[in-house]
mmCIF file of C-alpha atoms in Angstrom:
data_model
loop_
_atom_site.group_PDB
_atom_site.id
_atom_site.type_symbol
_atom_site.label_atom_id
_atom_site.label_comp_id
_atom_site.label_asym_id
_atom_site.label_seq_id
_atom_site.Cartn_x
_atom_site.Cartn_y
_atom_site.Cartn_z
ATOM 1 C CA THR U 1 14.246 -12.589 16.203
ATOM 2 C CA GLY U 2 13.947 -11.511 19.831
ATOM 3 C CA VAL U 3 16.071 -9.983 22.581
ATOM 4 C CA LYS U 4 19.250 -11.528 23.935
ATOM 5 C CA VAL U 5 18.660 -12.428 27.580
ATOM 6 C CA GLY U 6 21.862 -14.305 28.351
ATOM 7 C CA GLU U 7 24.991 -16.036 27.143
ATOM 8 C CA HIS U 8 27.544 -18.493 28.462
ATOM 9 C CA VAL U 9 30.613 -20.339 27.261
ATOM 10 C CA ARG U 10 30.719 -24.134 27.093
ATOM 11 C CA GLY U 11 34.108 -25.360 25.973
ATOM 12 C CA GLU U 12 34.886 -23.738 22.633
ATOM 13 C CA ARG U 13 31.272 -22.667 22.110
ATOM 14 C CA LYS U 14 29.456 -19.512 23.098
ATOM 15 C CA ILE U 15 25.747 -20.159 23.650
ATOM 16 C CA LEU U 16 23.349 -17.216 23.295
ATOM 17 C CA HIS U 17 19.813 -17.159 24.672
ATOM 18 C CA PHE U 18 17.122 -15.070 22.949
ATOM 19 C CA LYS U 19 13.565 -14.452 24.070
ATOM 20 C CA ALA U 20 10.734 -13.441 21.745
ATOM 21 C CA GLU U 21 7.170 -12.904 22.887
ATOM 22 C CA CYS U 22 4.050 -12.717 20.687
ATOM 23 C CA VAL U 23 5.732 -13.885 17.478
ATOM 24 C CA ARG U 24 4.583 -16.285 14.774
ATOM 25 C CA GLU U 25 8.028 -17.652 13.903
ATOM 26 C CA HIS U 26 11.683 -16.812 14.307
ATOM 27 C CA CYS U 27 14.657 -16.244 12.040
ATOM 28 C CA ILE U 28 18.461 -16.250 12.337
ATOM 29 C CA VAL U 29 20.808 -14.395 9.955
ATOM 30 C CA MET U 30 24.572 -14.795 10.382
ATOM 31 C CA SER U 31 27.708 -13.564 8.645
ATOM 32 C CA SER U 32 31.327 -13.221 9.713
ATOM 33 C CA LYS U 33 31.491 -10.072 7.561
ATOM 34 C CA PHE U 34 28.682 -8.111 9.240
ATOM 35 C CA LYS U 35 29.220 -4.582 10.474
ATOM 36 C CA VAL U 36 26.566 -3.124 12.753
ATOM 37 C CA LYS U 37 24.897 0.271 13.009
ATOM 38 C CA THR U 38 22.326 1.072 15.680
ATOM 39 C CA LYS U 39 19.801 3.812 16.340
ATOM 40 C CA THR U 40 17.443 4.161 19.293
ATOM 41 C CA ILE U 41 14.069 5.804 18.690
ATOM 42 C CA THR U 42 11.202 6.725 20.982
ATOM 43 C CA ILE U 43 7.583 5.839 20.191
ATOM 44 C CA GLY U 44 5.259 7.119 22.898
ATOM 45 C CA SER U 45 6.779 6.098 26.219
ATOM 46 C CA ARG U 46 8.782 3.204 24.735
ATOM 47 C CA THR U 47 12.270 3.062 23.246
ATOM 48 C CA ILE U 48 12.999 0.833 20.252
ATOM 49 C CA LYS U 49 16.490 -0.295 19.275
ATOM 50 C CA VAL U 50 16.879 -0.383 15.476
ATOM 51 C CA THR U 51 19.939 -2.148 14.066
ATOM 52 C CA SER U 52 21.309 -2.363 10.524
ATOM 53 C CA TYR U 53 23.622 -5.281 9.617
ATOM 54 C CA HIS U 54 25.725 -4.852 6.485
ATOM 55 C CA ILE U 55 28.927 -5.905 4.761
ATOM 56 C CA PRO U 56 31.781 -3.352 4.996
ATOM 57 C CA GLU U 57 31.581 -1.966 1.441
ATOM 58 C CA HIS U 58 27.933 -0.943 1.891
ATOM 59 C CA GLU U 59 28.262 1.370 4.882
ATOM 60 C CA ARG U 60 26.560 4.356 3.225
ATOM 61 C CA GLU U 61 23.569 2.308 2.082
ATOM 62 C CA ALA U 62 23.363 0.656 5.522
ATOM 63 C CA ASN U 63 22.831 4.105 7.031
ATOM 64 C CA ILE U 64 20.023 4.731 4.527
ATOM 65 C CA ALA U 65 18.409 1.404 5.414
ATOM 66 C CA LEU U 66 18.719 2.206 9.125
ATOM 67 C CA ASP U 67 17.112 5.624 8.727
ATOM 68 C CA ALA U 68 14.340 4.214 6.511
ATOM 69 C CA ALA U 69 13.541 1.508 9.051
ATOM 70 C CA ALA U 70 13.479 3.980 11.955
ATOM 71 C CA TYR U 71 11.245 6.409 10.040
ATOM 72 C CA SER U 72 8.920 3.572 8.997
ATOM 73 C CA LEU U 73 8.522 2.398 12.582
ATOM 74 C CA LYS U 74 7.449 5.853 13.700
ATOM 75 C CA LEU U 75 5.191 6.410 10.689
ATOM 76 C CA TYR U 76 3.309 3.114 10.883
ATOM 77 C CA SER U 77 3.001 3.402 14.663
ATOM 78 C CA ASN U 78 1.176 6.666 14.018
ATOM 79 C CA LEU U 79 -0.922 5.445 11.076
ATOM 80 C CA TYR U 80 -1.864 1.959 12.309
ATOM 81 C CA GLY U 81 -0.954 1.455 15.966
ATOM 82 C CA PRO U 82 2.180 1.322 18.148
ATOM 83 C CA TYR U 83 5.020 -1.056 17.285
ATOM 84 C CA PRO U 84 4.850 -3.636 20.085
ATOM 85 C CA TYR U 85 8.367 -5.089 20.042
ATOM 86 C CA PRO U 86 11.536 -3.726 21.710
ATOM 87 C CA VAL U 87 13.873 -4.191 18.720
ATOM 88 C CA LEU U 88 13.960 -4.261 14.925
ATOM 89 C CA ARG U 89 16.853 -5.599 12.853
ATOM 90 C CA VAL U 90 17.485 -4.879 9.154
ATOM 91 C CA CYS U 91 19.846 -7.462 7.651
ATOM 92 C CA GLU U 92 21.603 -7.292 4.312
ATOM 93 C CA VAL U 93 21.489 -10.759 2.748
ATOM 94 C CA HIS U 94 22.377 -12.461 -0.512
ATOM 95 C CA GLY U 95 19.239 -13.463 -2.391
ATOM 96 C CA TRP U 96 17.230 -13.145 -5.590
ATOM 97 C CA PHE U 97 14.290 -11.506 -3.786
ATOM 98 C CA GLY U 98 13.937 -7.866 -2.780
ATOM 99 C CA GLY U 99 13.199 -8.488 0.878
ATOM 100 C CA MET U 100 11.643 -10.880 3.378
ATOM 101 C CA GLU U 101 9.870 -10.304 6.672
ATOM 102 C CA TYR U 102 10.074 -11.988 10.056
ATOM 103 C CA PRO U 103 9.088 -10.772 13.516
ATOM 104 C CA MET U 104 11.545 -8.094 14.675
ATOM 105 C CA LEU U 105 13.806 -8.837 11.687
ATOM 106 C CA VAL U 106 13.687 -8.064 7.970
ATOM 107 C CA MET U 107 16.023 -9.204 5.204
ATOM 108 C CA ILE U 108 17.011 -6.862 2.367
ATOM 109 C CA THR U 109 18.832 -8.241 -0.649
ATOM 110 C CA SER U 110 22.366 -6.980 -1.203
ATOM 111 C CA THR U 111 21.644 -5.890 -4.786
ATOM 112 C CA LEU U 112 19.629 -2.950 -3.416
ATOM 113 C CA TYR U 113 22.645 -1.609 -1.494
ATOM 114 C CA SER U 114 23.708 0.602 -4.393
ATOM 115 C CA PRO U 115 23.836 4.408 -4.831
ATOM 116 C CA LYS U 116 21.803 4.011 -8.036
ATOM 117 C CA ARG U 117 18.989 2.154 -6.256
ATOM 118 C CA ARG U 118 18.356 4.357 -3.238
ATOM 119 C CA ASP U 119 14.620 4.755 -3.952
ATOM 120 C CA TYR U 120 14.171 1.000 -4.183
ATOM 121 C CA LEU U 121 16.266 0.365 -1.081
ATOM 122 C CA GLU U 122 14.031 2.708 0.927
ATOM 123 C CA LEU U 123 10.902 1.270 -0.691
ATOM 124 C CA VAL U 124 11.752 -2.338 0.134
ATOM 125 C CA VAL U 125 12.824 -1.486 3.686
ATOM 126 C CA ALA U 126 9.543 0.391 4.206
ATOM 127 C CA HIS U 127 7.574 -2.502 2.686
ATOM 128 C CA GLU U 128 9.225 -5.126 4.865
ATOM 129 C CA VAL U 129 8.924 -3.038 8.031
ATOM 130 C CA ALA U 130 5.197 -2.644 7.275
ATOM 131 C CA HIS U 131 4.908 -6.416 7.551
ATOM 132 C CA GLN U 132 5.583 -6.035 11.260
ATOM 133 C CA TRP U 133 1.968 -4.808 11.364
ATOM 134 C CA TRP U 134 0.484 -6.675 8.386
ATOM 135 C CA TYR U 135 1.467 -10.299 9.072
ATOM 136 C CA CYS U 136 3.350 -10.186 12.416
ATOM 137 C CA VAL U 137 0.911 -8.329 14.680
ATOM 138 C CA ILE U 138 -2.244 -8.547 12.569
ATOM 139 C CA ALA U 139 -1.866 -12.185 11.594
ATOM 140 C CA ASN U 140 -3.312 -13.573 8.379
ATOM 141 C CA ASP U 141 -3.025 -16.877 6.571
ATOM 142 C CA GLU U 142 -0.319 -15.890 4.090
ATOM 143 C CA GLY U 143 -0.947 -18.915 1.916
ATOM 144 C CA GLU U 144 -4.713 -18.667 1.634
ATOM 145 C CA GLU U 145 -5.116 -14.873 1.752
ATOM 146 C CA PRO U 146 -1.866 -13.125 0.806
ATOM 147 C CA TRP U 147 -3.856 -9.984 -0.123
ATOM 148 C CA MET U 148 -4.355 -9.354 3.599
ATOM 149 C CA ASP U 149 -0.667 -8.650 4.169
ATOM 150 C CA GLU U 150 1.073 -8.040 0.818
ATOM 151 C CA ALA U 151 -1.372 -5.425 -0.476
ATOM 152 C CA PHE U 152 -1.008 -3.494 2.784
ATOM 153 C CA ALA U 153 2.782 -3.732 2.897
ATOM 154 C CA GLU U 154 3.005 -2.641 -0.740
ATOM 155 C CA TYR U 155 0.796 0.393 -0.193
ATOM 156 C CA SER U 156 2.619 1.224 3.050
ATOM 157 C CA GLY U 157 5.878 1.291 1.107
ATOM 158 C CA VAL U 158 4.700 4.167 -1.075
ATOM 159 C CA LEU U 159 2.978 5.893 1.864
ATOM 160 C CA TYR U 160 6.481 6.146 3.342
ATOM 161 C CA PHE U 161 7.473 8.418 0.429
ATOM 162 C CA GLU U 162 4.360 10.557 0.810
ATOM 163 C CA PHE U 163 4.926 11.296 4.472
ATOM 164 C CA LYS U 164 8.713 11.628 4.254
ATOM 165 C CA TYR U 165 9.147 13.426 0.927
ATOM 166 C CA GLY U 166 5.743 14.828 -0.015
ATOM 167 C CA ARG U 167 2.783 14.131 -2.266
ATOM 168 C CA SER U 168 4.706 14.627 -5.513
ATOM 169 C CA LYS U 169 7.258 11.940 -4.613
ATOM 170 C CA PHE U 170 4.427 9.635 -3.566
ATOM 171 C CA ARG U 171 2.747 10.014 -6.968
ATOM 172 C CA GLU U 172 6.051 9.348 -8.716
ATOM 173 C CA MET U 173 6.750 6.174 -6.735
ATOM 174 C CA PHE U 174 3.156 4.928 -6.922
ATOM 175 C CA LYS U 175 3.192 5.303 -10.690
ATOM 176 C CA ARG U 176 6.689 3.886 -11.159
ATOM 177 C CA THR U 177 6.480 0.868 -8.852
ATOM 178 C CA ILE U 178 2.778 -0.045 -8.758
ATOM 179 C CA LEU U 179 0.612 1.503 -11.458
ATOM 180 C CA ASN U 180 2.872 1.241 -14.521
ATOM 181 C CA PRO U 181 3.917 -2.384 -13.849
ATOM 182 C CA LEU U 182 0.259 -3.324 -13.387
ATOM 183 C CA TYR U 183 -0.771 -1.609 -16.619
ATOM 184 C CA ARG U 184 2.043 -3.391 -18.469
ATOM 185 C CA TYR U 185 0.717 -6.672 -17.145
ATOM 186 C CA LEU U 186 -2.888 -5.849 -18.080
ATOM 187 C CA SER U 187 -1.839 -4.890 -21.612
ATOM 188 C CA ARG U 188 -0.763 -8.504 -22.155
ATOM 189 C CA TYR U 189 -2.842 -10.612 -19.781
ATOM 190 C CA GLU U 190 -6.334 -10.723 -18.307
ATOM 191 C CA ASP U 191 -7.213 -9.239 -14.952
ATOM 192 C CA ASP U 192 -7.991 -11.657 -12.131
ATOM 193 C CA VAL U 193 -9.420 -11.747 -8.604
ATOM 194 C CA SER U 194 -7.058 -10.452 -5.895
ATOM 195 C CA ALA U 195 -8.481 -12.655 -3.119
ATOM 196 C CA ARG U 196 -6.743 -15.784 -4.356
ATOM 197 C CA SER U 197 -4.451 -18.164 -2.533
ATOM 198 C CA VAL U 198 -0.745 -18.468 -3.234
ATOM 199 C CA TRP U 199 -1.435 -21.976 -4.556
ATOM 200 C CA TYR U 200 -3.818 -20.577 -7.187
ATOM 201 C CA PHE U 201 -0.986 -18.623 -8.840
ATOM 202 C CA GLY U 202 1.440 -21.528 -8.729
ATOM 203 C CA ALA U 203 4.761 -20.655 -10.351
ATOM 204 C CA ASP U 204 3.389 -17.537 -12.087
ATOM 205 C CA VAL U 205 5.134 -14.969 -9.876
ATOM 206 C CA TYR U 206 4.455 -12.194 -12.425
ATOM 207 C CA LYS U 207 0.697 -12.674 -12.108
ATOM 208 C CA TYR U 208 0.865 -13.132 -8.322
ATOM 209 C CA VAL U 209 2.747 -9.861 -7.782
ATOM 210 C CA ASN U 210 0.455 -7.860 -10.055
ATOM 211 C CA MET U 211 -2.847 -9.237 -8.789
ATOM 212 C CA VAL U 212 -2.024 -9.341 -5.070
ATOM 213 C CA TYR U 213 0.633 -6.670 -4.508
ATOM 214 C CA ASN U 214 -0.020 -4.075 -7.207
ATOM 215 C CA LYS U 215 -3.765 -4.380 -7.716
ATOM 216 C CA GLY U 216 -4.116 -4.752 -3.949
ATOM 217 C CA ALA U 217 -2.219 -1.502 -3.352
ATOM 218 C CA CYS U 218 -4.399 0.248 -5.953
ATOM 219 C CA THR U 219 -7.496 -1.060 -4.166
ATOM 220 C CA LEU U 220 -6.364 0.459 -0.868
ATOM 221 C CA HIS U 221 -5.535 3.718 -2.620
ATOM 222 C CA MET U 222 -9.066 3.826 -4.087
ATOM 223 C CA LEU U 223 -10.555 3.037 -0.681
ATOM 224 C CA ARG U 224 -8.613 5.992 0.711
ATOM 225 C CA LEU U 225 -9.964 8.169 -2.118
ATOM 226 C CA ILE U 226 -13.547 7.249 -1.236
ATOM 227 C CA LEU U 227 -13.251 7.430 2.554
ATOM 228 C CA LYS U 228 -10.812 10.396 2.710
ATOM 229 C CA ASP U 229 -7.764 10.281 4.948
ATOM 230 C CA ASP U 230 -9.431 10.693 8.346
ATOM 231 C CA LEU U 231 -11.800 7.753 7.959
ATOM 232 C CA PHE U 232 -9.343 5.603 6.023
ATOM 233 C CA PHE U 233 -6.659 5.712 8.703
ATOM 234 C CA LYS U 234 -9.251 5.597 11.471
ATOM 235 C CA SER U 235 -10.470 2.292 10.061
ATOM 236 C CA LEU U 236 -6.930 0.853 9.908
ATOM 237 C CA LYS U 237 -6.346 1.837 13.525
ATOM 238 C CA GLU U 238 -9.547 0.002 14.436
ATOM 239 C CA VAL U 239 -8.357 -3.089 12.563
ATOM 240 C CA TYR U 240 -5.127 -2.966 14.592
ATOM 241 C CA ARG U 241 -7.027 -2.526 17.855
ATOM 242 C CA ARG U 242 -9.329 -5.483 17.231
ATOM 243 C CA TYR U 243 -6.854 -7.913 15.692
ATOM 244 C CA LYS U 244 -3.575 -7.204 17.471
ATOM 245 C CA PHE U 245 -1.946 -10.628 17.952
ATOM 246 C CA LYS U 246 -5.006 -12.317 16.459
ATOM 247 C CA ARG U 247 -5.709 -13.894 13.092
ATOM 248 C CA ILE U 248 -7.681 -11.842 10.586
ATOM 249 C CA ARG U 249 -9.436 -12.818 7.363
ATOM 250 C CA ILE U 250 -10.369 -10.514 4.500
ATOM 251 C CA VAL U 251 -14.035 -10.686 5.527
ATOM 252 C CA ASP U 252 -13.050 -9.579 9.049
ATOM 253 C CA PHE U 253 -11.158 -6.629 7.621
ATOM 254 C CA ILE U 254 -14.143 -5.561 5.499
ATOM 255 C CA LYS U 255 -16.564 -5.855 8.425
ATOM 256 C CA THR U 256 -14.255 -3.841 10.695
ATOM 257 C CA VAL U 257 -13.810 -1.048 8.143
ATOM 258 C CA GLU U 258 -17.559 -0.844 7.523
ATOM 259 C CA GLU U 259 -18.244 -0.575 11.236
ATOM 260 C CA ALA U 260 -15.458 1.963 11.793
ATOM 261 C CA VAL U 261 -16.743 4.327 9.085
ATOM 262 C CA ASN U 262 -20.447 3.403 9.423
ATOM 263 C CA ARG U 263 -20.825 2.720 5.686
ATOM 264 C CA ASP U 264 -21.756 -0.241 3.521
ATOM 265 C CA LEU U 265 -18.705 -1.022 1.385
ATOM 266 C CA ASP U 266 -19.720 -4.409 0.056
ATOM 267 C CA TRP U 267 -20.071 -2.944 -3.454
ATOM 268 C CA PHE U 268 -16.460 -1.708 -3.340
ATOM 269 C CA PHE U 269 -14.772 -4.859 -2.069
ATOM 270 C CA ARG U 270 -16.934 -7.087 -4.259
ATOM 271 C CA ALA U 271 -15.715 -5.156 -7.314
ATOM 272 C CA TRP U 272 -12.032 -4.791 -6.469
ATOM 273 C CA VAL U 273 -11.124 -7.784 -4.273
ATOM 274 C CA TYR U 274 -13.575 -10.541 -5.210
ATOM 275 C CA SER U 275 -14.193 -9.788 -8.897
ATOM 276 C CA LYS U 276 -12.154 -9.231 -12.033
ATOM 277 C CA GLY U 277 -12.439 -6.652 -14.770
ATOM 278 C CA ILE U 278 -10.951 -3.151 -15.006
ATOM 279 C CA PRO U 279 -13.247 -0.212 -15.845
ATOM 280 C CA SER U 280 -12.612 2.557 -18.377
ATOM 281 C CA TYR U 281 -14.439 5.861 -18.019
ATOM 282 C CA SER U 282 -15.201 8.758 -20.341
ATOM 283 C CA ILE U 283 -17.197 11.983 -20.241
ATOM 284 C CA ALA U 284 -20.112 11.386 -22.600
ATOM 285 C CA GLU U 285 -21.731 14.792 -22.077
ATOM 286 C CA ALA U 286 -21.068 17.999 -20.154
ATOM 287 C CA VAL U 287 -23.478 20.952 -20.257
ATOM 288 C CA ALA U 288 -23.298 24.047 -18.036
ATOM 289 C CA ARG U 289 -25.859 26.772 -17.347
ATOM 290 C CA ALA U 290 -25.722 29.840 -15.136
ATOM 291 C CA VAL U 291 -27.767 29.643 -11.916
ATOM 292 C CA ASP U 292 -27.835 32.609 -9.494
ATOM 293 C CA GLY U 293 -24.248 33.703 -10.072
ATOM 294 C CA THR U 294 -22.849 30.155 -10.136
ATOM 295 C CA TYR U 295 -22.919 27.411 -12.749
ATOM 296 C CA ARG U 296 -24.698 24.091 -12.703
ATOM 297 C CA LEU U 297 -22.879 21.457 -14.695
ATOM 298 C CA THR U 298 -24.675 18.359 -15.935
ATOM 299 C CA VAL U 299 -22.157 15.603 -16.544
ATOM 300 C CA VAL U 300 -22.767 12.154 -18.002
ATOM 301 C CA VAL U 301 -19.994 9.654 -17.178
ATOM 302 C CA ARG U 302 -19.871 6.453 -19.205
ATOM 303 C CA GLN U 303 -18.112 3.162 -18.374
ATOM 304 C CA LEU U 304 -16.683 1.763 -21.609
ATOM 305 C CA ASN U 305 -15.656 -1.793 -20.749
ATOM 306 C CA PRO U 306 -18.592 -4.075 -21.670
ATOM 307 C CA GLU U 307 -17.273 -6.839 -19.389
ATOM 308 C CA VAL U 308 -17.420 -4.669 -16.257
ATOM 309 C CA ASN U 309 -20.522 -3.852 -14.248
ATOM 310 C CA MET U 310 -19.639 -2.068 -11.025
ATOM 311 C CA THR U 311 -20.410 0.919 -8.856
ATOM 312 C CA MET U 312 -17.544 3.345 -8.393
ATOM 313 C CA TYR U 313 -16.898 6.932 -7.338
ATOM 314 C CA VAL U 314 -14.918 8.545 -10.142
ATOM 315 C CA PRO U 315 -12.953 11.834 -9.895
ATOM 316 C CA ILE U 316 -14.153 14.581 -12.216
ATOM 317 C CA THR U 317 -12.087 17.762 -12.690
ATOM 318 C CA VAL U 318 -13.724 20.928 -14.012
ATOM 319 C CA TYR U 319 -11.431 23.648 -15.373
ATOM 320 C CA GLY U 320 -12.282 27.346 -15.612
ATOM 321 C CA TRP U 321 -10.924 30.041 -17.883
ATOM 322 C CA TYR U 322 -8.151 31.451 -15.712
ATOM 323 C CA GLY U 323 -6.448 28.415 -14.216
ATOM 324 C CA THR U 324 -9.184 27.658 -11.692
ATOM 325 C CA LYS U 325 -10.310 24.089 -11.257
ATOM 326 C CA TYR U 326 -12.686 22.059 -9.147
ATOM 327 C CA MET U 327 -12.498 18.315 -8.416
ATOM 328 C CA THR U 328 -15.298 16.126 -7.094
ATOM 329 C CA LEU U 329 -16.308 12.467 -7.045
ATOM 330 C CA VAL U 330 -19.199 11.286 -9.187
ATOM 331 C CA LYS U 331 -20.966 8.023 -8.421
ATOM 332 C CA VAL U 332 -21.125 5.873 -11.557
ATOM 333 C CA GLU U 333 -23.431 2.846 -11.416
ATOM 334 C CA GLY U 334 -23.352 0.327 -14.224
ATOM 335 C CA ARG U 335 -22.668 1.642 -17.717
ATOM 336 C CA GLU U 336 -23.634 5.305 -17.392
ATOM 337 C CA SER U 337 -24.605 7.869 -14.759
ATOM 338 C CA LYS U 338 -25.627 11.521 -14.753
ATOM 339 C CA ALA U 339 -24.498 13.979 -12.085
ATOM 340 C CA LEU U 340 -25.281 17.629 -11.293
ATOM 341 C CA ILE U 341 -22.289 19.643 -10.086
ATOM 342 C CA ASP U 342 -22.491 23.235 -8.859
ATOM 343 C CA ILE U 343 -19.375 25.206 -9.837
ATOM 344 C CA PRO U 344 -18.446 28.678 -8.460
ATOM 345 C CA PHE U 345 -16.904 29.696 -11.820
ATOM 346 C CA GLU U 346 -17.688 29.399 -15.527
ATOM 347 C CA PRO U 347 -16.565 25.931 -16.700
ATOM 348 C CA ARG U 348 -14.272 25.681 -19.704
ATOM 349 C CA PHE U 349 -13.707 21.924 -19.987
ATOM 350 C CA VAL U 350 -14.097 18.703 -18.011
ATOM 351 C CA ARG U 351 -11.834 15.687 -17.569
ATOM 352 C CA VAL U 352 -12.366 12.302 -15.923
ATOM 353 C CA ASP U 353 -9.857 10.860 -13.432
ATOM 354 C CA GLU U 354 -6.913 12.773 -14.834
ATOM 355 C CA GLU U 355 -4.591 11.703 -11.958
ATOM 356 C CA ASP U 356 -5.491 8.035 -12.527
ATOM 357 C CA LEU U 357 -6.776 7.535 -8.992
ATOM 358 C CA VAL U 358 -9.238 4.861 -10.141
ATOM 359 C CA LEU U 359 -7.539 1.876 -11.728
ATOM 360 C CA GLY U 360 -8.166 1.673 -15.470
ATOM 361 C CA LYS U 361 -7.210 3.465 -18.679
ATOM 362 C CA ASP U 362 -9.795 6.168 -19.386
ATOM 363 C CA ASP U 363 -10.833 8.119 -22.465
ATOM 364 C CA ASN U 364 -9.723 11.566 -21.365
ATOM 365 C CA SER U 365 -10.685 13.496 -24.452
ATOM 366 C CA LEU U 366 -11.504 17.054 -23.471
ATOM 367 C CA ILE U 367 -15.205 17.912 -23.160
ATOM 368 C CA SER U 368 -15.644 21.670 -23.460
#
């Protein structure tokens, strides 16, 4: 961690001096086997030196890690706020974990340095680099409120794929690494509150990862769905502006987002961060009638899980006869809500949340 500011020799020892400003802790990684690759990038008026440390047999993967780290720095600087440090180091290490974050330095486990695991290597690098914002700069209590950094780093990891490779790759990675593992967990175990401490989960790493990382990432994805991209990223920039090099709590984050977008979001965070229970939606009724050259569709959306009582905006897709379709959000309060939707074409059938944007397994039987 930090920038080397001097060195001198004392007998048989070389003593190095490093300086690190505005950091929470520091880390040292050493190996006599390390090879080094470096790239210098420009963010605004500043230059950042990005370095990849690797063992000799992993040179190709070290280049991938270097490029992923450099791209992530530029991306998150644009989405959240400028990277404030002069260097970033990506270090291959031996360990059981995927990665670990420290100021100006991230560890990536050697098992990911494989041609068959390129997606996961990029994902973990992007996740750990995101911690430079969510934990290093915007400081939270990682023990008491891990949601405030791990959910954001996890979602940032898949955002990397969206902005670098496109929306289709994002959907693939979101489903493969976040949604499917969470659904597998929920098929065997009960849902729980995301805003728990590390100590609450104890040794149950499986539950901790699914409730904090995966459910947390889904929560941010749903928030983005509701706010749309402009307001979602505007709110994250405001969080960065207010809490740069300060400690943030979940309640501070919620208050800042509400003020940034000028909306009450208590209902959303109460449901997805402070409560448990996963909804399941279905189309109970869909009736269309012609009105002045267009069609007015009356849709009744039902929430099927008796243990869940929440307000949520649910995507509804209306299909026409010749490949046309129209998607909108319908506000569902409690167990059932009715919505009127004006459609510029004759509806053929209706589906609820067919891209699984709202967490929960839905009854997607066609309503025609």
